[in-house]
XYZ file of C-alpha atoms in Angstrom:
339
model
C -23.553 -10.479 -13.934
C -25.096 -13.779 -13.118
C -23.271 -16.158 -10.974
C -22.238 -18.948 -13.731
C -20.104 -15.892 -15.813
C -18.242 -14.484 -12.796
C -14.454 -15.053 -13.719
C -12.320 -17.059 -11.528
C -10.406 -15.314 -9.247
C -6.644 -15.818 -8.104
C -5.722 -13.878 -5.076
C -1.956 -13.111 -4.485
C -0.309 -12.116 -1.261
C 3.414 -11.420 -0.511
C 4.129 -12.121 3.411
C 7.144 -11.586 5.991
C 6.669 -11.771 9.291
C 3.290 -11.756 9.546
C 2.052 -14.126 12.038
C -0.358 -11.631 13.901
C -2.231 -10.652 11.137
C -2.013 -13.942 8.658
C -4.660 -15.988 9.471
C -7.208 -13.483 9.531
C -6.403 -12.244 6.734
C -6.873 -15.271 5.032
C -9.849 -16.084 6.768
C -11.054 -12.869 5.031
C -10.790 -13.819 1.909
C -11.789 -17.447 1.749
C -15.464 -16.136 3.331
C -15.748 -13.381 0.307
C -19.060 -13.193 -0.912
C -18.268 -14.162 -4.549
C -19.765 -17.717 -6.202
C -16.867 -17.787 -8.571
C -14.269 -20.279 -7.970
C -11.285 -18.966 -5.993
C -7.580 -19.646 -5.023
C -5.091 -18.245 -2.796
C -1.419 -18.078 -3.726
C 1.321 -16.795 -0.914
C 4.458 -16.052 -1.060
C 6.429 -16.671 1.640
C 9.678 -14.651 2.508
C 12.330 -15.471 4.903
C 9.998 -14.954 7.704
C 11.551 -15.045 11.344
C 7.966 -15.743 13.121
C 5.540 -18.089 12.738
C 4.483 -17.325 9.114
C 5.804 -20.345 7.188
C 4.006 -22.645 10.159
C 0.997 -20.560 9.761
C 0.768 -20.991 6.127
C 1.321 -24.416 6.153
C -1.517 -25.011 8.507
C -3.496 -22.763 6.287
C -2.710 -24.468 3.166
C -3.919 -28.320 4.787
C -6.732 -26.799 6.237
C -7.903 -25.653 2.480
C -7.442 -26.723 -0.838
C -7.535 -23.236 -2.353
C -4.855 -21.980 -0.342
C -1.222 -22.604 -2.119
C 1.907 -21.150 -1.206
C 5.200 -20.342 -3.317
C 8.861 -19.227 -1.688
C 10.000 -15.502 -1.912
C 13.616 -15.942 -1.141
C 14.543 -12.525 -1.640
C 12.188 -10.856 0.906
C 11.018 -8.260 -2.084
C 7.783 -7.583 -2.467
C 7.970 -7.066 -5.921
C 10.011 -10.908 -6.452
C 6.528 -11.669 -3.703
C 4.074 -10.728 -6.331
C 5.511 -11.815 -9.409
C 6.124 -15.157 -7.934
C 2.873 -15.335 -6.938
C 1.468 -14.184 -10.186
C 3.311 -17.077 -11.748
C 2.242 -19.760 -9.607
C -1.699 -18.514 -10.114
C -4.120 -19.510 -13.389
C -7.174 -18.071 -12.974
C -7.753 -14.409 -15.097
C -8.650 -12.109 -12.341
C -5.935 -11.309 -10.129
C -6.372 -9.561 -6.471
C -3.217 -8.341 -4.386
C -4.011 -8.307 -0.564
C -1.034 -7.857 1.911
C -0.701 -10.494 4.938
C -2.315 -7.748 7.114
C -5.002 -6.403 5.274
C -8.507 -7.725 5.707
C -10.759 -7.317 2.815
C -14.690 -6.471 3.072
C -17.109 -9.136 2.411
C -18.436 -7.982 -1.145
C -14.617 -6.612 -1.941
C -13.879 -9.151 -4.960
C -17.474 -9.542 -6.410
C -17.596 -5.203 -6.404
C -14.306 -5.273 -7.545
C -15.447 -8.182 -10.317
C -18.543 -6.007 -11.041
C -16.243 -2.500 -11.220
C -14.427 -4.339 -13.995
C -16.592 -5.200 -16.003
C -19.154 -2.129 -15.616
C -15.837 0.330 -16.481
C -13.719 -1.448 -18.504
C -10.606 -0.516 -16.567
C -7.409 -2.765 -16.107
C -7.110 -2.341 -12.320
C -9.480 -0.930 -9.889
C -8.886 -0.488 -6.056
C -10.295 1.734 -3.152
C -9.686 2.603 0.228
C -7.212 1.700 2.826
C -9.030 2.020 5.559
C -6.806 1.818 8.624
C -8.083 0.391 11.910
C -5.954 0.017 15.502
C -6.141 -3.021 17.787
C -5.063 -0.849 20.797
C -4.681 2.499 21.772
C -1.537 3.168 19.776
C -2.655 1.621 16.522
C -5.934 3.625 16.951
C -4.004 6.705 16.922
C -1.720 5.720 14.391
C -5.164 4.854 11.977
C -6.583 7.966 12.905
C -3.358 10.063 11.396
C -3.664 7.849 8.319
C -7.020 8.880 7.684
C -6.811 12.298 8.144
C -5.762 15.460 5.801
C -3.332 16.580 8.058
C -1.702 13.283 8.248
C -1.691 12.117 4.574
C -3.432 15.080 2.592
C -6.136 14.493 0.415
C -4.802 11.129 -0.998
C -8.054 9.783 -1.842
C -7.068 5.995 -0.902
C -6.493 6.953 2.668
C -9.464 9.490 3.250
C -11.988 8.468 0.485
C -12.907 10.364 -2.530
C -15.370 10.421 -5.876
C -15.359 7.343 -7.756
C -13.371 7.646 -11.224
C -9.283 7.289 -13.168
C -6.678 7.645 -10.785
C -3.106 7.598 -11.381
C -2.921 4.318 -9.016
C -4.664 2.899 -6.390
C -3.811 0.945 -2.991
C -3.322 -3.115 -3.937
C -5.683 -3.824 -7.131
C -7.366 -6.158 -8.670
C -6.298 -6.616 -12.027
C -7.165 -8.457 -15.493
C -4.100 -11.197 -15.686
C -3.532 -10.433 -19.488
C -2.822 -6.740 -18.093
C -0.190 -8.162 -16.056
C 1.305 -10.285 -18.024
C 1.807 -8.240 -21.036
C 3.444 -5.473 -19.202
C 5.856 -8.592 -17.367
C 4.852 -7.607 -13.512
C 5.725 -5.406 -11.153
C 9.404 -3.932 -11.703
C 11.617 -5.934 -8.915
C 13.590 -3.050 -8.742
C 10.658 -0.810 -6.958
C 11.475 -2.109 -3.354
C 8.635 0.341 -2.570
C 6.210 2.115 -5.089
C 6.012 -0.573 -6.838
C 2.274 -0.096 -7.288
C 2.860 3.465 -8.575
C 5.019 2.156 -11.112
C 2.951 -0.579 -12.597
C 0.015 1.441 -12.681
C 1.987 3.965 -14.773
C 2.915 1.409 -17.432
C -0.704 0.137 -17.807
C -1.759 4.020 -18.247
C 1.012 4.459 -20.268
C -0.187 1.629 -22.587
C -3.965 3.283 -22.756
C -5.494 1.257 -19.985
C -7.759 2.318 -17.263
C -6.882 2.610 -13.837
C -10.612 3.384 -11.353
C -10.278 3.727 -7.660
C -14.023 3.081 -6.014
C -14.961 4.115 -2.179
C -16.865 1.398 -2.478
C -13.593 -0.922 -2.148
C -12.246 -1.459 0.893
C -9.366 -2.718 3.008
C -9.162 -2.787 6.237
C -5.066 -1.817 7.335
C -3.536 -2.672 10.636
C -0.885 -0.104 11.168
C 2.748 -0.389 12.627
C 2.266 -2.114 16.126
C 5.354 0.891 17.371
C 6.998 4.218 17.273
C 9.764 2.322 15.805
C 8.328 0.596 12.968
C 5.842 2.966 11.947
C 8.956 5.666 11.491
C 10.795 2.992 9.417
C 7.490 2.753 7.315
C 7.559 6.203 6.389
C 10.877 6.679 6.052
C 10.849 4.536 2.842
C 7.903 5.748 1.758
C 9.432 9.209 1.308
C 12.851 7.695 0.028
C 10.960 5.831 -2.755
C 8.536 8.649 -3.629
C 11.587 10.379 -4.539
C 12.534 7.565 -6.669
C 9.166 8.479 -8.552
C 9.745 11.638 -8.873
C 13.302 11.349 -10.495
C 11.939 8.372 -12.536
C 8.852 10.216 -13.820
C 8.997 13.930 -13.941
C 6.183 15.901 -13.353
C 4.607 13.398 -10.775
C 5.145 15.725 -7.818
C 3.086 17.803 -6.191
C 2.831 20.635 -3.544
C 1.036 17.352 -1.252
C 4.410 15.074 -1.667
C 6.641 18.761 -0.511
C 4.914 19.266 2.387
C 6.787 17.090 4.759
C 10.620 17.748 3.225
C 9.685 21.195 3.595
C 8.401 20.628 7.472
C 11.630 19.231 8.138
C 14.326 21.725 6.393
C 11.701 24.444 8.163
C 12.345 22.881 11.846
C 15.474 21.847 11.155
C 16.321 25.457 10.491
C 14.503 26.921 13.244
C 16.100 24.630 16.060
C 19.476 25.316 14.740
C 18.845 29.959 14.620
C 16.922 29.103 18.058
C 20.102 27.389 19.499
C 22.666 29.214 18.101
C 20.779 33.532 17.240
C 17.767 34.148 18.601
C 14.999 32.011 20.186
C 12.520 33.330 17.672
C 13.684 30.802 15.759
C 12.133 28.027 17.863
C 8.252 29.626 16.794
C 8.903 27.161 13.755
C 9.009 24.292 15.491
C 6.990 25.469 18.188
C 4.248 26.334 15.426
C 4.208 22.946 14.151
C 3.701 21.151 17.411
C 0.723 23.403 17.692
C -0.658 22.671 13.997
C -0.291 18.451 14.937
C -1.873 19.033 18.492
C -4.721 20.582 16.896
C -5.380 18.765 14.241
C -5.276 15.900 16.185
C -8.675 16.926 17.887
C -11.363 16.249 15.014
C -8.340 13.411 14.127
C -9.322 11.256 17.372
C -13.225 11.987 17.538
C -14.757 9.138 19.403
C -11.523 7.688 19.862
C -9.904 6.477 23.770
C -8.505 9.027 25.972
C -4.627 6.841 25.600
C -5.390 7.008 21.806
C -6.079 10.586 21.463
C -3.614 11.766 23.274
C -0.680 9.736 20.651
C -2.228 11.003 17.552
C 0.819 13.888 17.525
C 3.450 11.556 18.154
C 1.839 9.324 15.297
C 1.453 12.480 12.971
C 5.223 13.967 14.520
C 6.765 10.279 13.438
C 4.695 9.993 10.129
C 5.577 13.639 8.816
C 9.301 13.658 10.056
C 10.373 10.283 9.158
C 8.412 10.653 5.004
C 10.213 13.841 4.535
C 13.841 12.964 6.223
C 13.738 9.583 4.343
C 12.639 11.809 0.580
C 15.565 14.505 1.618
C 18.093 11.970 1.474
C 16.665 9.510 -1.138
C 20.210 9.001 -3.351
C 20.143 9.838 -6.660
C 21.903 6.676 -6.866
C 18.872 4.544 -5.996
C 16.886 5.993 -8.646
C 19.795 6.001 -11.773
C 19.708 2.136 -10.911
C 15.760 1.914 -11.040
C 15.638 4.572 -14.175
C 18.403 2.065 -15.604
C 15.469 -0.958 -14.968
C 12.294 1.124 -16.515
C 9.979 -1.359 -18.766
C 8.593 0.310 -21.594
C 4.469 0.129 -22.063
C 3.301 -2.844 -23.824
C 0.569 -1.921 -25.494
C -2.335 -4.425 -26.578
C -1.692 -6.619 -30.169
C 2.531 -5.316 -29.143
């Protein structure tokens, strides 16, 4: 596509508490290697760090950069906001921590137009600033940590169900009214079913790519996951027939040890080979996991896999079916083109 046809391009990214990672992620973006004319809109949530200072330094340091409040914290309210306060007709979601490849928008750009699809994203491709992030990236790119999820551990280029962040054709978005505010998490799942829903095309490309800083602690990284399993039950009560052996793993991990600590403790200590057995399996796997890596990050790859595994399938177990009768109560129909 030559240079004086690429579409502009309106990048949108929802932030709280993100004063480690902001700036460089920003920086990211303004040196893309794309010719088309560009703009960054942020949306700022009720940040306790230096994130609103950040921004604002960002925003007189460059005339493309723009930012628009988030009261509510949401990242849903974040992106819809920000889709609002853009113009331009491509729109790219990047979190305040992600840092995009050089090529990312103009292969993304390219993508679009060579497949016709609605959205198109790739790989989040996770990457540790010290030894505990290391091991923490390591888990998310491996099978035993996250399965064969093809956004974490790469994959053949082609229609997926969704994809990690997107880049997205505005009248896409607006049609089908944003992201659903009610999807405190999974929000991307649900969009993306509405625009496949409607007959569009949703392409995930390895040859996208994001790079991810992971949880900086035990702590936060457990908190992650924890609503990542409460919300992919959401999904799974919202749309029925979206769940797989992959998303029962980790419940089933945790009734499994669960139940073996408890007939350990209280029958027989067979009981504790469960448990036992699973310590074994993460130890293990966390050999080919932390190839190349530090001896300090190696050696926390279990306790990243142990947190990541535990905290997804305790937070799905007790997802309430209340949560997801108020999001089912929410659901946007498909708008489908001419509608």
């Amino acid at each position: 596509m030559p240079d004086q046809q690429l579409p502009a391009v309106s990048v949108i990214m929802p932030v709280l508490n993100e004063e480690r990672h902001l700036r460089t992620s920003v920086r990211h973006i303004l040196e893309q290697e794309y010719a088309g004319e560009m703009e960054v809109v942020i949306a700022l949530g009720p940040s306790t760090d230096r994130t609103d200072e950040i921004a604002a330094e960002l925003v007189r340091e460059d005339a493309r950069v723009h930012t628009v409040p988030n009261p509510t914290g949401r990242t849903p309210a974040a992106l819809n906001a920000a889709i609002k306060a853009s113009r331009h007709p491509i729109v790219v979601r990047v979190d305040g921590h992600g840092m995009l490849s050089p090529d990312y928008i103009a292969t993304a750009v390219r993508l679009m137009d060579e497949t016709g699809a609605q959205n198109v994203g790739g790989i989040m491709h996770a990457e540790g600033e010290n030894d505990w992030e290391r091991a923490v990236a390591a888990a998310m790119t491996s099978k035993i940590g996250v399965g064969n999820a093809a956004f974490h551990t790469g994959g053949t280029a082609g229609p997926a169900e969704t994809v990690y962040l997107g880049v997205f054709r505005r009248e896409v978005l607006e049609r089908q009214g944003g992201y659903n505010e009610e999807f405190i998490r999974a929000q991307d799942w649900e969009l993306n079913f509405r625009i496949r829903e409607a007959g569009g095309l949703i392409w995930f490309s390895p040859e996208l790519k994001v790079s991810y800083r992971p949880r900086p602690d035990v702590r936060a990284l457990a908190k992650q996951y924890k609503n990542y399993g409460r919300w992919r039950r959401v999904v799974a009560r919202y749309h029925q027939g979206s769940i797989n052996l992959r998303y029962l793993a980790a419940p089933a991990a945790v009734l499994a040890i669960a139940a073996g600590v408890v007939v350990g403790a209280a029958v027989t200590p067979w009981g504790l080979i469960v448990p036992a057995g699973y310590l074994a399996a993460i130890t293990a796997g966390s050999v080919p996991a932390g190839k190349g890596l530090p001896a300090g990050a190696r050696l926390q790859i279990p306790v990243a896999l142990a947190t990541m595994h535990m905290s997804w399938g305790f937070g799905f177990l007790t997802s309430p079916r209340s949560l997801a009768k108020k999001v089912i109560a929410s659901r946007r129909p498909a708008v489908r083109a001419g509608e």
